């Protein structure tokens, strides 16, 4: 990935969402890697509500496996747009946003 | 929430901040839901410093209850601006930023 | 820090990255504070891959010390640009992005 302008994609899903027998967030991360993107990070929230408006909180032990998940990916516009085509059908409940006007200051692997 | 342009609101507070006898971050999440926003996610950091410039680190057991909290909300501009009016008075120490130029790619509930 | 336009800097590194004998993310947070920025937050992801394209997952016990780290800093453009000059040489593997078009709605310390 070169420096310059980029996009940051954010995918908001639930920890318990499944895709073909595995955790959706894990399936997405694998897909992002497969597509050759520069990197991705999965964050787990401690509380939230979302697509199905259910209250998810780590305070409540019972729901601890349904916490909110955010996956973040940064890359150039073209790569992010290709990725959206592949990821979007996997997200049957959730939110996908693309943050525009990002400068890639440094990328070293 | 429809697709198209949106805003991402980020609220940076401390885990130990209180509002009317409960955790501020929890009170804010409830308020966001009450206001009919599409969703919100609370993240807990492992280290940070902020409004009062105190070092917060999960490494130090004693301060483990004062870790940095980030709440993220995505919605259309109008709803985010309405939300700011309600949330802003609740945040007496902290930081609220609005990230412009966000594309809402997909939202399915 | 005053209200108005700002920048959000995001630094993506690994938890096990080191800088002069300490955790890089910890060294960066200290540097940010030293530079007089308004605040910073360190988040630890549960999974990801990045600069060296290695799969990092909290599911795998052995790699639990190499989880992805995101550091977020908000401030005015001038301060963020000064910070980049200082932080950039510390990040020998990783990604630094600057998110433009941010409104600082409220900052109270």
PDB file of C-alpha atoms in Angstrom:
ATOM      1  CA  UNK A   1       0.000   0.000   0.000  1.00  0.00           C
ATOM      2  CA  UNK A   2       1.356   3.407  -0.971  1.00  0.00           C
ATOM      3  CA  UNK A   3       0.989   6.696   0.889  1.00  0.00           C
ATOM      4  CA  UNK A   4      -1.485   9.357  -0.206  1.00  0.00           C
ATOM      5  CA  UNK A   5      -5.257   9.373  -0.073  1.00  0.00           C
ATOM      6  CA  UNK A   6      -7.107   6.363   1.322  1.00  0.00           C
ATOM      7  CA  UNK A   7     -10.372   5.121   2.768  1.00  0.00           C
ATOM      8  CA  UNK A   8     -11.174   3.623   6.150  1.00  0.00           C
ATOM      9  CA  UNK A   9     -13.920   1.007   6.112  1.00  0.00           C
ATOM     10  CA  UNK A  10     -15.759   0.251   9.361  1.00  0.00           C
ATOM     11  CA  UNK A  11     -17.977  -2.805   9.746  1.00  0.00           C
ATOM     12  CA  UNK A  12     -20.278  -2.968  12.799  1.00  0.00           C
ATOM     13  CA  UNK A  13     -21.620  -6.454  13.559  1.00  0.00           C
ATOM     14  CA  UNK A  14     -22.374  -8.660  16.583  1.00  0.00           C
ATOM     15  CA  UNK A  15     -19.937 -11.101  18.156  1.00  0.00           C
ATOM     16  CA  UNK A  16     -22.450 -13.937  17.889  1.00  0.00           C
ATOM     17  CA  UNK A  17     -23.251 -13.396  14.200  1.00  0.00           C
ATOM     18  CA  UNK A  18     -22.352 -16.486  12.196  1.00  0.00           C
ATOM     19  CA  UNK A  19     -21.273 -17.135   8.634  1.00  0.00           C
ATOM     20  CA  UNK A  20     -21.109 -20.699   7.292  1.00  0.00           C
ATOM     21  CA  UNK A  21     -20.481 -22.213  10.707  1.00  0.00           C
ATOM     22  CA  UNK A  22     -17.919 -19.754  12.058  1.00  0.00           C
ATOM     23  CA  UNK A  23     -17.917 -16.323  13.694  1.00  0.00           C
ATOM     24  CA  UNK A  24     -18.818 -13.716  11.059  1.00  0.00           C
ATOM     25  CA  UNK A  25     -16.088 -11.337  12.252  1.00  0.00           C
ATOM     26  CA  UNK A  26     -13.516 -14.075  11.822  1.00  0.00           C
ATOM     27  CA  UNK A  27     -14.841 -14.987   8.360  1.00  0.00           C
ATOM     28  CA  UNK A  28     -14.634 -11.306   7.355  1.00  0.00           C
ATOM     29  CA  UNK A  29     -11.044 -10.896   8.565  1.00  0.00           C
ATOM     30  CA  UNK A  30     -10.034 -13.984   6.602  1.00  0.00           C
ATOM     31  CA  UNK A  31     -11.791 -12.634   3.502  1.00  0.00           C
ATOM     32  CA  UNK A  32     -10.046  -9.265   3.835  1.00  0.00           C
ATOM     33  CA  UNK A  33      -6.691 -11.036   3.990  1.00  0.00           C
ATOM     34  CA  UNK A  34      -7.604 -13.249   1.029  1.00  0.00           C
ATOM     35  CA  UNK A  35      -8.437 -10.131  -0.996  1.00  0.00           C
ATOM     36  CA  UNK A  36      -4.904  -8.859  -0.418  1.00  0.00           C
ATOM     37  CA  UNK A  37      -5.703  -5.801   1.681  1.00  0.00           C
ATOM     38  CA  UNK A  38      -2.881  -4.218   3.678  1.00  0.00           C
ATOM     39  CA  UNK A  39      -4.349  -4.943   7.108  1.00  0.00           C
ATOM     40  CA  UNK A  40      -7.425  -5.100   9.326  1.00  0.00           C
ATOM     41  CA  UNK A  41      -8.233  -4.862  13.011  1.00  0.00           C
ATOM     42  CA  UNK A  42     -11.146  -6.310  14.971  1.00  0.00           C
ATOM     43  CA  UNK A  43     -12.284  -4.508  18.117  1.00  0.00           C
ATOM     44  CA  UNK A  44     -14.771  -5.834  20.682  1.00  0.00           C
ATOM     45  CA  UNK A  45     -16.951  -3.294  22.454  1.00  0.00           C
ATOM     46  CA  UNK A  46     -18.134  -3.543  26.041  1.00  0.00           C
ATOM     47  CA  UNK A  47     -21.656  -2.313  25.358  1.00  0.00           C
ATOM     48  CA  UNK A  48     -23.835  -1.246  22.475  1.00  0.00           C
ATOM     49  CA  UNK A  49     -26.956  -1.697  20.480  1.00  0.00           C
ATOM     50  CA  UNK A  50     -27.253  -1.946  16.777  1.00  0.00           C
ATOM     51  CA  UNK A  51     -28.895  -3.486  13.789  1.00  0.00           C
ATOM     52  CA  UNK A  52     -31.463  -5.403  15.843  1.00  0.00           C
ATOM     53  CA  UNK A  53     -31.605  -2.758  18.565  1.00  0.00           C
ATOM     54  CA  UNK A  54     -30.866  -5.280  21.290  1.00  0.00           C
ATOM     55  CA  UNK A  55     -28.916  -4.017  24.298  1.00  0.00           C
ATOM     56  CA  UNK A  56     -25.565  -5.725  24.439  1.00  0.00           C
ATOM     57  CA  UNK A  57     -23.537  -5.261  27.578  1.00  0.00           C
ATOM     58  CA  UNK A  58     -20.591  -7.085  29.069  1.00  0.00           C
ATOM     59  CA  UNK A  59     -22.148  -6.346  32.448  1.00  0.00           C
ATOM     60  CA  UNK A  60     -24.740  -8.974  31.739  1.00  0.00           C
ATOM     61  CA  UNK A  61     -22.953 -12.298  31.793  1.00  0.00           C
ATOM     62  CA  UNK A  62     -25.565 -14.063  29.698  1.00  0.00           C
ATOM     63  CA  UNK A  63     -25.105 -11.742  26.740  1.00  0.00           C
ATOM     64  CA  UNK A  64     -21.331 -11.658  26.967  1.00  0.00           C
ATOM     65  CA  UNK A  65     -21.045 -13.599  23.725  1.00  0.00           C
ATOM     66  CA  UNK A  66     -23.100 -11.063  21.785  1.00  0.00           C
ATOM     67  CA  UNK A  67     -20.984  -7.967  22.272  1.00  0.00           C
ATOM     68  CA  UNK A  68     -20.592  -5.398  19.476  1.00  0.00           C
ATOM     69  CA  UNK A  69     -17.714  -5.906  17.055  1.00  0.00           C
ATOM     70  CA  UNK A  70     -16.041  -3.256  14.876  1.00  0.00           C
ATOM     71  CA  UNK A  71     -13.708  -4.254  12.046  1.00  0.00           C
ATOM     72  CA  UNK A  72     -11.505  -1.506  10.593  1.00  0.00           C
ATOM     73  CA  UNK A  73      -9.669  -1.668   7.264  1.00  0.00           C
ATOM     74  CA  UNK A  74      -7.555   1.039   5.651  1.00  0.00           C
ATOM     75  CA  UNK A  75      -6.485   0.944   2.018  1.00  0.00           C
ATOM     76  CA  UNK A  76      -6.691   2.818  -1.243  1.00  0.00           C
ATOM     77  CA  UNK A  77     -10.136   3.585  -2.663  1.00  0.00           C
ATOM     78  CA  UNK A  78     -10.073   0.975  -5.407  1.00  0.00           C
ATOM     79  CA  UNK A  79      -9.177  -1.866  -3.026  1.00  0.00           C
ATOM     80  CA  UNK A  80     -11.766  -0.810  -0.456  1.00  0.00           C
ATOM     81  CA  UNK A  81     -14.478  -0.638  -3.126  1.00  0.00           C
ATOM     82  CA  UNK A  82     -13.584  -4.135  -4.371  1.00  0.00           C
ATOM     83  CA  UNK A  83     -13.675  -5.359  -0.769  1.00  0.00           C
ATOM     84  CA  UNK A  84     -17.137  -3.896  -0.173  1.00  0.00           C
ATOM     85  CA  UNK A  85     -18.538  -5.996  -3.027  1.00  0.00           C
ATOM     86  CA  UNK A  86     -17.249  -9.160  -1.371  1.00  0.00           C
ATOM     87  CA  UNK A  87     -18.006  -8.306   2.279  1.00  0.00           C
ATOM     88  CA  UNK A  88     -21.408  -6.681   1.853  1.00  0.00           C
ATOM     89  CA  UNK A  89     -23.307  -9.918   1.074  1.00  0.00           C
ATOM     90  CA  UNK A  90     -21.784 -11.527   4.214  1.00  0.00           C
ATOM     91  CA  UNK A  91     -23.283  -8.827   6.468  1.00  0.00           C
ATOM     92  CA  UNK A  92     -26.984  -9.652   6.668  1.00  0.00           C
ATOM     93  CA  UNK A  93     -27.449  -7.600   9.874  1.00  0.00           C
ATOM     94  CA  UNK A  94     -25.179  -4.704  10.673  1.00  0.00           C
ATOM     95  CA  UNK A  95     -23.694  -1.483   9.411  1.00  0.00           C
ATOM     96  CA  UNK A  96     -20.914  -0.741   6.936  1.00  0.00           C
ATOM     97  CA  UNK A  97     -19.520   2.788   6.612  1.00  0.00           C
ATOM     98  CA  UNK A  98     -16.687   4.180   4.521  1.00  0.00           C
ATOM     99  CA  UNK A  99     -14.768   7.125   5.897  1.00  0.00           C
ATOM    100  CA  UNK A 100     -13.513   9.384   3.151  1.00  0.00           C
ATOM    101  CA  UNK A 101     -10.696  11.925   3.191  1.00  0.00           C
ATOM    102  CA  UNK A 102      -8.024   9.873   4.926  1.00  0.00           C
ATOM    103  CA  UNK A 103      -4.315  10.526   4.438  1.00  0.00           C
ATOM    104  CA  UNK A 104      -2.096   7.460   4.602  1.00  0.00           C
ATOM    105  CA  UNK A 105       0.883   9.029   6.348  1.00  0.00           C
ATOM    106  CA  UNK A 106       3.044   5.947   6.730  1.00  0.00           C
ATOM    107  CA  UNK A 107       2.785   2.256   5.950  1.00  0.00           C
ATOM    108  CA  UNK A 108       5.733  -0.016   6.622  1.00  0.00           C
ATOM    109  CA  UNK A 109       5.587  -3.773   6.610  1.00  0.00           C
TER     110      UNK A 109
ATOM    111  CA  UNK B   1     -31.439   4.698   8.651  1.00  0.00           C
ATOM    112  CA  UNK B   2     -30.986   5.054   4.907  1.00  0.00           C
ATOM    113  CA  UNK B   3     -27.776   4.810   2.902  1.00  0.00           C
ATOM    114  CA  UNK B   4     -25.966   7.882   1.627  1.00  0.00           C
ATOM    115  CA  UNK B   5     -24.028  10.510   3.505  1.00  0.00           C
ATOM    116  CA  UNK B   6     -23.715  10.287   7.295  1.00  0.00           C
ATOM    117  CA  UNK B   7     -21.760  11.434  10.329  1.00  0.00           C
ATOM    118  CA  UNK B   8     -19.785   9.492  12.905  1.00  0.00           C
ATOM    119  CA  UNK B   9     -19.847  10.938  16.411  1.00  0.00           C
ATOM    120  CA  UNK B  10     -17.090   9.965  18.835  1.00  0.00           C
ATOM    121  CA  UNK B  11     -17.338  10.672  22.561  1.00  0.00           C
ATOM    122  CA  UNK B  12     -14.165  10.289  24.669  1.00  0.00           C
ATOM    123  CA  UNK B  13     -14.801  10.009  28.409  1.00  0.00           C
ATOM    124  CA  UNK B  14     -13.472   8.094  31.433  1.00  0.00           C
ATOM    125  CA  UNK B  15     -14.828   4.788  32.674  1.00  0.00           C
ATOM    126  CA  UNK B  16     -15.273   6.167  36.191  1.00  0.00           C
ATOM    127  CA  UNK B  17     -17.195   9.293  35.132  1.00  0.00           C
ATOM    128  CA  UNK B  18     -20.655   9.295  36.694  1.00  0.00           C
ATOM    129  CA  UNK B  19     -24.014  10.726  35.718  1.00  0.00           C
ATOM    130  CA  UNK B  20     -26.912  10.724  38.176  1.00  0.00           C
ATOM    131  CA  UNK B  21     -25.604   7.719  40.071  1.00  0.00           C
ATOM    132  CA  UNK B  22     -24.617   5.514  37.148  1.00  0.00           C
ATOM    133  CA  UNK B  23     -21.685   5.160  34.771  1.00  0.00           C
ATOM    134  CA  UNK B  24     -21.717   8.087  32.327  1.00  0.00           C
ATOM    135  CA  UNK B  25     -20.963   5.836  29.361  1.00  0.00           C
ATOM    136  CA  UNK B  26     -23.929   3.675  30.232  1.00  0.00           C
ATOM    137  CA  UNK B  27     -26.210   6.718  30.670  1.00  0.00           C
ATOM    138  CA  UNK B  28     -25.075   8.025  27.267  1.00  0.00           C
ATOM    139  CA  UNK B  29     -25.747   4.714  25.488  1.00  0.00           C
ATOM    140  CA  UNK B  30     -29.249   4.627  26.983  1.00  0.00           C
ATOM    141  CA  UNK B  31     -29.861   8.222  25.886  1.00  0.00           C
ATOM    142  CA  UNK B  32     -28.697   7.455  22.341  1.00  0.00           C
ATOM    143  CA  UNK B  33     -31.143   4.540  22.176  1.00  0.00           C
ATOM    144  CA  UNK B  34     -33.924   6.676  23.641  1.00  0.00           C
ATOM    145  CA  UNK B  35     -33.319   9.289  20.912  1.00  0.00           C
ATOM    146  CA  UNK B  36     -33.972   6.630  18.273  1.00  0.00           C
ATOM    147  CA  UNK B  37     -30.520   6.486  16.745  1.00  0.00           C
ATOM    148  CA  UNK B  38     -29.648   3.455  14.606  1.00  0.00           C
ATOM    149  CA  UNK B  39     -26.905   2.123  16.868  1.00  0.00           C
ATOM    150  CA  UNK B  40     -23.958   2.849  19.129  1.00  0.00           C
ATOM    151  CA  UNK B  41     -20.863   1.046  20.350  1.00  0.00           C
ATOM    152  CA  UNK B  42     -18.830   1.554  23.526  1.00  0.00           C
ATOM    153  CA  UNK B  43     -15.127   0.683  23.465  1.00  0.00           C
ATOM    154  CA  UNK B  44     -12.811   0.517  26.483  1.00  0.00           C
ATOM    155  CA  UNK B  45      -9.189   1.435  25.942  1.00  0.00           C
ATOM    156  CA  UNK B  46      -6.241  -0.118  27.736  1.00  0.00           C
ATOM    157  CA  UNK B  47      -4.365   3.141  28.260  1.00  0.00           C
ATOM    158  CA  UNK B  48      -4.745   6.833  27.672  1.00  0.00           C
ATOM    159  CA  UNK B  49      -4.874  10.311  29.032  1.00  0.00           C
ATOM    160  CA  UNK B  50      -7.458  12.893  28.391  1.00  0.00           C
ATOM    161  CA  UNK B  51      -9.502  15.747  29.609  1.00  0.00           C
ATOM    162  CA  UNK B  52      -7.809  15.864  33.032  1.00  0.00           C
ATOM    163  CA  UNK B  53      -4.467  14.703  31.675  1.00  0.00           C
ATOM    164  CA  UNK B  54      -4.234  11.827  34.124  1.00  0.00           C
ATOM    165  CA  UNK B  55      -2.442   8.706  32.929  1.00  0.00           C
ATOM    166  CA  UNK B  56      -4.866   5.836  32.719  1.00  0.00           C
ATOM    167  CA  UNK B  57      -3.415   2.401  32.216  1.00  0.00           C
ATOM    168  CA  UNK B  58      -4.753  -1.094  32.684  1.00  0.00           C
ATOM    169  CA  UNK B  59      -1.234  -2.034  33.742  1.00  0.00           C
ATOM    170  CA  UNK B  60      -1.837  -0.254  37.008  1.00  0.00           C
ATOM    171  CA  UNK B  61      -4.391  -2.301  38.901  1.00  0.00           C
ATOM    172  CA  UNK B  62      -5.538   0.583  41.057  1.00  0.00           C
ATOM    173  CA  UNK B  63      -6.651   2.717  38.139  1.00  0.00           C
ATOM    174  CA  UNK B  64      -8.283  -0.125  36.250  1.00  0.00           C
ATOM    175  CA  UNK B  65     -11.692   1.395  36.831  1.00  0.00           C
ATOM    176  CA  UNK B  66     -10.723   4.690  35.196  1.00  0.00           C
ATOM    177  CA  UNK B  67      -9.793   3.504  31.728  1.00  0.00           C
ATOM    178  CA  UNK B  68     -10.599   5.597  28.655  1.00  0.00           C
ATOM    179  CA  UNK B  69     -13.970   5.004  26.993  1.00  0.00           C
ATOM    180  CA  UNK B  70     -14.915   5.803  23.393  1.00  0.00           C
ATOM    181  CA  UNK B  71     -18.559   5.767  22.284  1.00  0.00           C
ATOM    182  CA  UNK B  72     -19.201   5.723  18.530  1.00  0.00           C
ATOM    183  CA  UNK B  73     -22.505   6.545  16.846  1.00  0.00           C
ATOM    184  CA  UNK B  74     -23.252   6.654  13.114  1.00  0.00           C
ATOM    185  CA  UNK B  75     -26.358   8.246  11.659  1.00  0.00           C
ATOM    186  CA  UNK B  76     -27.586  10.912   9.304  1.00  0.00           C
ATOM    187  CA  UNK B  77     -26.487  14.490   9.987  1.00  0.00           C
ATOM    188  CA  UNK B  78     -29.805  15.704  11.331  1.00  0.00           C
ATOM    189  CA  UNK B  79     -30.067  12.906  13.910  1.00  0.00           C
ATOM    190  CA  UNK B  80     -26.454  13.326  15.022  1.00  0.00           C
ATOM    191  CA  UNK B  81     -26.932  17.082  15.479  1.00  0.00           C
ATOM    192  CA  UNK B  82     -30.065  16.501  17.567  1.00  0.00           C
ATOM    193  CA  UNK B  83     -28.126  13.942  19.635  1.00  0.00           C
ATOM    194  CA  UNK B  84     -25.264  16.364  20.297  1.00  0.00           C
ATOM    195  CA  UNK B  85     -27.684  18.811  21.933  1.00  0.00           C
ATOM    196  CA  UNK B  86     -28.808  16.109  24.371  1.00  0.00           C
ATOM    197  CA  UNK B  87     -25.431  14.437  25.049  1.00  0.00           C
ATOM    198  CA  UNK B  88     -23.232  17.521  25.257  1.00  0.00           C
ATOM    199  CA  UNK B  89     -24.538  18.722  28.652  1.00  0.00           C
ATOM    200  CA  UNK B  90     -23.936  15.224  30.099  1.00  0.00           C
ATOM    201  CA  UNK B  91     -20.214  15.383  29.237  1.00  0.00           C
ATOM    202  CA  UNK B  92     -18.694  17.743  31.797  1.00  0.00           C
ATOM    203  CA  UNK B  93     -15.148  16.415  31.209  1.00  0.00           C
ATOM    204  CA  UNK B  94     -14.158  14.861  27.914  1.00  0.00           C
ATOM    205  CA  UNK B  95     -14.099  15.295  24.178  1.00  0.00           C
ATOM    206  CA  UNK B  96     -16.808  15.078  21.511  1.00  0.00           C
ATOM    207  CA  UNK B  97     -15.855  15.027  17.834  1.00  0.00           C
ATOM    208  CA  UNK B  98     -17.950  14.647  14.702  1.00  0.00           C
ATOM    209  CA  UNK B  99     -16.373  12.987  11.710  1.00  0.00           C
ATOM    210  CA  UNK B 100     -17.739  14.349   8.463  1.00  0.00           C
ATOM    211  CA  UNK B 101     -17.773  12.825   4.988  1.00  0.00           C
ATOM    212  CA  UNK B 102     -18.913   9.308   5.849  1.00  0.00           C
ATOM    213  CA  UNK B 103     -20.705   7.081   3.341  1.00  0.00           C
ATOM    214  CA  UNK B 104     -23.276   4.736   4.838  1.00  0.00           C
ATOM    215  CA  UNK B 105     -22.680   1.758   2.553  1.00  0.00           C
ATOM    216  CA  UNK B 106     -25.086  -0.695   4.138  1.00  0.00           C
ATOM    217  CA  UNK B 107     -27.436  -0.785   7.108  1.00  0.00           C
ATOM    218  CA  UNK B 108     -29.592  -3.838   7.695  1.00  0.00           C
ATOM    219  CA  UNK B 109     -31.475  -4.506  10.883  1.00  0.00           C
TER     220      UNK B 109
ATOM    221  CA  UNK C   1      -7.630  22.696  22.668  1.00  0.00           C
ATOM    222  CA  UNK C   2     -10.274  24.886  21.104  1.00  0.00           C
ATOM    223  CA  UNK C   3     -13.373  23.852  19.184  1.00  0.00           C
ATOM    224  CA  UNK C   4     -13.541  24.030  15.401  1.00  0.00           C
ATOM    225  CA  UNK C   5     -11.785  21.948  12.794  1.00  0.00           C
ATOM    226  CA  UNK C   6      -9.411  19.173  13.868  1.00  0.00           C
ATOM    227  CA  UNK C   7      -7.639  16.013  12.799  1.00  0.00           C
ATOM    228  CA  UNK C   8      -7.810  12.480  14.160  1.00  0.00           C
ATOM    229  CA  UNK C   9      -4.573  10.525  13.957  1.00  0.00           C
ATOM    230  CA  UNK C  10      -4.736   6.723  14.073  1.00  0.00           C
ATOM    231  CA  UNK C  11      -1.644   4.598  14.639  1.00  0.00           C
ATOM    232  CA  UNK C  12      -1.900   0.833  13.971  1.00  0.00           C
ATOM    233  CA  UNK C  13       0.881  -1.226  15.550  1.00  0.00           C
ATOM    234  CA  UNK C  14       1.368  -4.574  17.309  1.00  0.00           C
ATOM    235  CA  UNK C  15       1.166  -5.114  21.052  1.00  0.00           C
ATOM    236  CA  UNK C  16       4.552  -6.807  21.108  1.00  0.00           C
ATOM    237  CA  UNK C  17       6.371  -4.074  19.158  1.00  0.00           C
ATOM    238  CA  UNK C  18       9.147  -2.593  21.281  1.00  0.00           C
ATOM    239  CA  UNK C  19      10.868   0.777  21.480  1.00  0.00           C
ATOM    240  CA  UNK C  20      13.995   1.245  23.567  1.00  0.00           C
ATOM    241  CA  UNK C  21      13.107  -1.591  25.936  1.00  0.00           C
ATOM    242  CA  UNK C  22       9.438  -0.844  26.502  1.00  0.00           C
ATOM    243  CA  UNK C  23       6.159  -1.475  24.685  1.00  0.00           C
ATOM    244  CA  UNK C  24       6.001   0.781  21.618  1.00  0.00           C
ATOM    245  CA  UNK C  25       2.360   1.724  22.276  1.00  0.00           C
ATOM    246  CA  UNK C  26       3.295   2.835  25.767  1.00  0.00           C
ATOM    247  CA  UNK C  27       6.296   4.830  24.490  1.00  0.00           C
ATOM    248  CA  UNK C  28       4.050   6.531  21.920  1.00  0.00           C
ATOM    249  CA  UNK C  29       1.402   7.495  24.495  1.00  0.00           C
ATOM    250  CA  UNK C  30       4.110   9.016  26.697  1.00  0.00           C
ATOM    251  CA  UNK C  31       5.512  10.935  23.719  1.00  0.00           C
ATOM    252  CA  UNK C  32       2.055  12.261  22.811  1.00  0.00           C
ATOM    253  CA  UNK C  33       1.627  13.525  26.363  1.00  0.00           C
ATOM    254  CA  UNK C  34       5.124  15.039  26.373  1.00  0.00           C
ATOM    255  CA  UNK C  35       4.268  16.934  23.179  1.00  0.00           C
ATOM    256  CA  UNK C  36       1.346  18.578  24.967  1.00  0.00           C
ATOM    257  CA  UNK C  37      -1.495  17.059  22.972  1.00  0.00           C
ATOM    258  CA  UNK C  38      -4.991  17.215  24.466  1.00  0.00           C
ATOM    259  CA  UNK C  39      -5.443  13.457  24.852  1.00  0.00           C
ATOM    260  CA  UNK C  40      -4.912   9.991  23.415  1.00  0.00           C
ATOM    261  CA  UNK C  41      -6.493   6.575  23.723  1.00  0.00           C
ATOM    262  CA  UNK C  42      -4.990   3.131  23.167  1.00  0.00           C
ATOM    263  CA  UNK C  43      -7.299   0.309  22.054  1.00  0.00           C
ATOM    264  CA  UNK C  44      -6.387  -3.384  21.890  1.00  0.00           C
ATOM    265  CA  UNK C  45      -8.052  -5.451  19.191  1.00  0.00           C
ATOM    266  CA  UNK C  46      -9.045  -9.099  19.506  1.00  0.00           C
ATOM    267  CA  UNK C  47      -7.884 -10.099  16.052  1.00  0.00           C
ATOM    268  CA  UNK C  48      -6.189  -8.658  13.002  1.00  0.00           C
ATOM    269  CA  UNK C  49      -3.367  -8.756  10.565  1.00  0.00           C
ATOM    270  CA  UNK C  50      -1.179  -5.936   9.479  1.00  0.00           C
ATOM    271  CA  UNK C  51       2.171  -4.656   8.551  1.00  0.00           C
ATOM    272  CA  UNK C  52       3.824  -8.088   8.628  1.00  0.00           C
ATOM    273  CA  UNK C  53       0.651  -9.845   7.509  1.00  0.00           C
ATOM    274  CA  UNK C  54       0.714 -12.269  10.425  1.00  0.00           C
ATOM    275  CA  UNK C  55      -2.636 -13.440  11.756  1.00  0.00           C
ATOM    276  CA  UNK C  56      -3.094 -12.181  15.260  1.00  0.00           C
ATOM    277  CA  UNK C  57      -5.976 -13.608  17.239  1.00  0.00           C
ATOM    278  CA  UNK C  58      -6.807 -13.669  20.911  1.00  0.00           C
ATOM    279  CA  UNK C  59      -8.277 -17.109  20.274  1.00  0.00           C
ATOM    280  CA  UNK C  60      -4.760 -18.451  19.994  1.00  0.00           C
ATOM    281  CA  UNK C  61      -3.230 -18.295  23.448  1.00  0.00           C
ATOM    282  CA  UNK C  62       0.335 -18.277  22.215  1.00  0.00           C
ATOM    283  CA  UNK C  63      -0.076 -15.077  20.215  1.00  0.00           C
ATOM    284  CA  UNK C  64      -2.095 -13.280  22.848  1.00  0.00           C
ATOM    285  CA  UNK C  65       0.763 -10.874  23.446  1.00  0.00           C
ATOM    286  CA  UNK C  66       0.878  -9.776  19.809  1.00  0.00           C
ATOM    287  CA  UNK C  67      -2.629  -8.418  19.384  1.00  0.00           C
ATOM    288  CA  UNK C  68      -3.303  -5.363  17.210  1.00  0.00           C
ATOM    289  CA  UNK C  69      -3.131  -1.956  18.881  1.00  0.00           C
ATOM    290  CA  UNK C  70      -4.770   1.278  17.704  1.00  0.00           C
ATOM    291  CA  UNK C  71      -3.798   4.639  19.212  1.00  0.00           C
ATOM    292  CA  UNK C  72      -6.132   7.568  18.532  1.00  0.00           C
ATOM    293  CA  UNK C  73      -5.277  11.228  19.010  1.00  0.00           C
ATOM    294  CA  UNK C  74      -7.464  14.249  18.263  1.00  0.00           C
ATOM    295  CA  UNK C  75      -6.134  17.781  18.068  1.00  0.00           C
ATOM    296  CA  UNK C  76      -5.785  20.755  15.807  1.00  0.00           C
ATOM    297  CA  UNK C  77      -3.982  20.273  12.489  1.00  0.00           C
ATOM    298  CA  UNK C  78      -0.781  22.041  13.495  1.00  0.00           C
ATOM    299  CA  UNK C  79      -0.322  19.951  16.652  1.00  0.00           C
ATOM    300  CA  UNK C  80      -1.084  16.698  14.842  1.00  0.00           C
ATOM    301  CA  UNK C  81       1.422  17.532  12.108  1.00  0.00           C
ATOM    302  CA  UNK C  82       4.100  18.296  14.694  1.00  0.00           C
ATOM    303  CA  UNK C  83       3.283  15.008  16.429  1.00  0.00           C
ATOM    304  CA  UNK C  84       3.607  13.004  13.203  1.00  0.00           C
ATOM    305  CA  UNK C  85       7.190  14.199  12.825  1.00  0.00           C
ATOM    306  CA  UNK C  86       8.044  12.836  16.277  1.00  0.00           C
ATOM    307  CA  UNK C  87       6.013   9.602  16.186  1.00  0.00           C
ATOM    308  CA  UNK C  88       6.705   8.510  12.616  1.00  0.00           C
ATOM    309  CA  UNK C  89      10.348   7.485  13.204  1.00  0.00           C
ATOM    310  CA  UNK C  90       9.223   5.366  16.199  1.00  0.00           C
ATOM    311  CA  UNK C  91       6.897   3.275  13.999  1.00  0.00           C
ATOM    312  CA  UNK C  92       9.191   0.992  12.010  1.00  0.00           C
ATOM    313  CA  UNK C  93       6.376  -1.466  11.194  1.00  0.00           C
ATOM    314  CA  UNK C  94       2.764  -0.348  11.087  1.00  0.00           C
ATOM    315  CA  UNK C  95       0.351   2.158   9.670  1.00  0.00           C
ATOM    316  CA  UNK C  96      -0.320   5.818  10.463  1.00  0.00           C
ATOM    317  CA  UNK C  97      -3.379   7.553   9.013  1.00  0.00           C
ATOM    318  CA  UNK C  98      -4.740  11.048   9.496  1.00  0.00           C
ATOM    319  CA  UNK C  99      -8.478  11.520   9.275  1.00  0.00           C
ATOM    320  CA  UNK C 100      -9.370  14.936   7.925  1.00  0.00           C
ATOM    321  CA  UNK C 101     -12.591  16.940   8.206  1.00  0.00           C
ATOM    322  CA  UNK C 102     -13.258  16.465  11.913  1.00  0.00           C
ATOM    323  CA  UNK C 103     -15.303  18.931  13.954  1.00  0.00           C
ATOM    324  CA  UNK C 104     -14.246  19.325  17.573  1.00  0.00           C
ATOM    325  CA  UNK C 105     -17.687  19.766  19.106  1.00  0.00           C
ATOM    326  CA  UNK C 106     -16.702  19.939  22.742  1.00  0.00           C
ATOM    327  CA  UNK C 107     -13.536  19.677  24.797  1.00  0.00           C
ATOM    328  CA  UNK C 108     -13.659  20.182  28.538  1.00  0.00           C
ATOM    329  CA  UNK C 109     -10.874  19.333  30.906  1.00  0.00           C
TER     330      UNK C 109
END
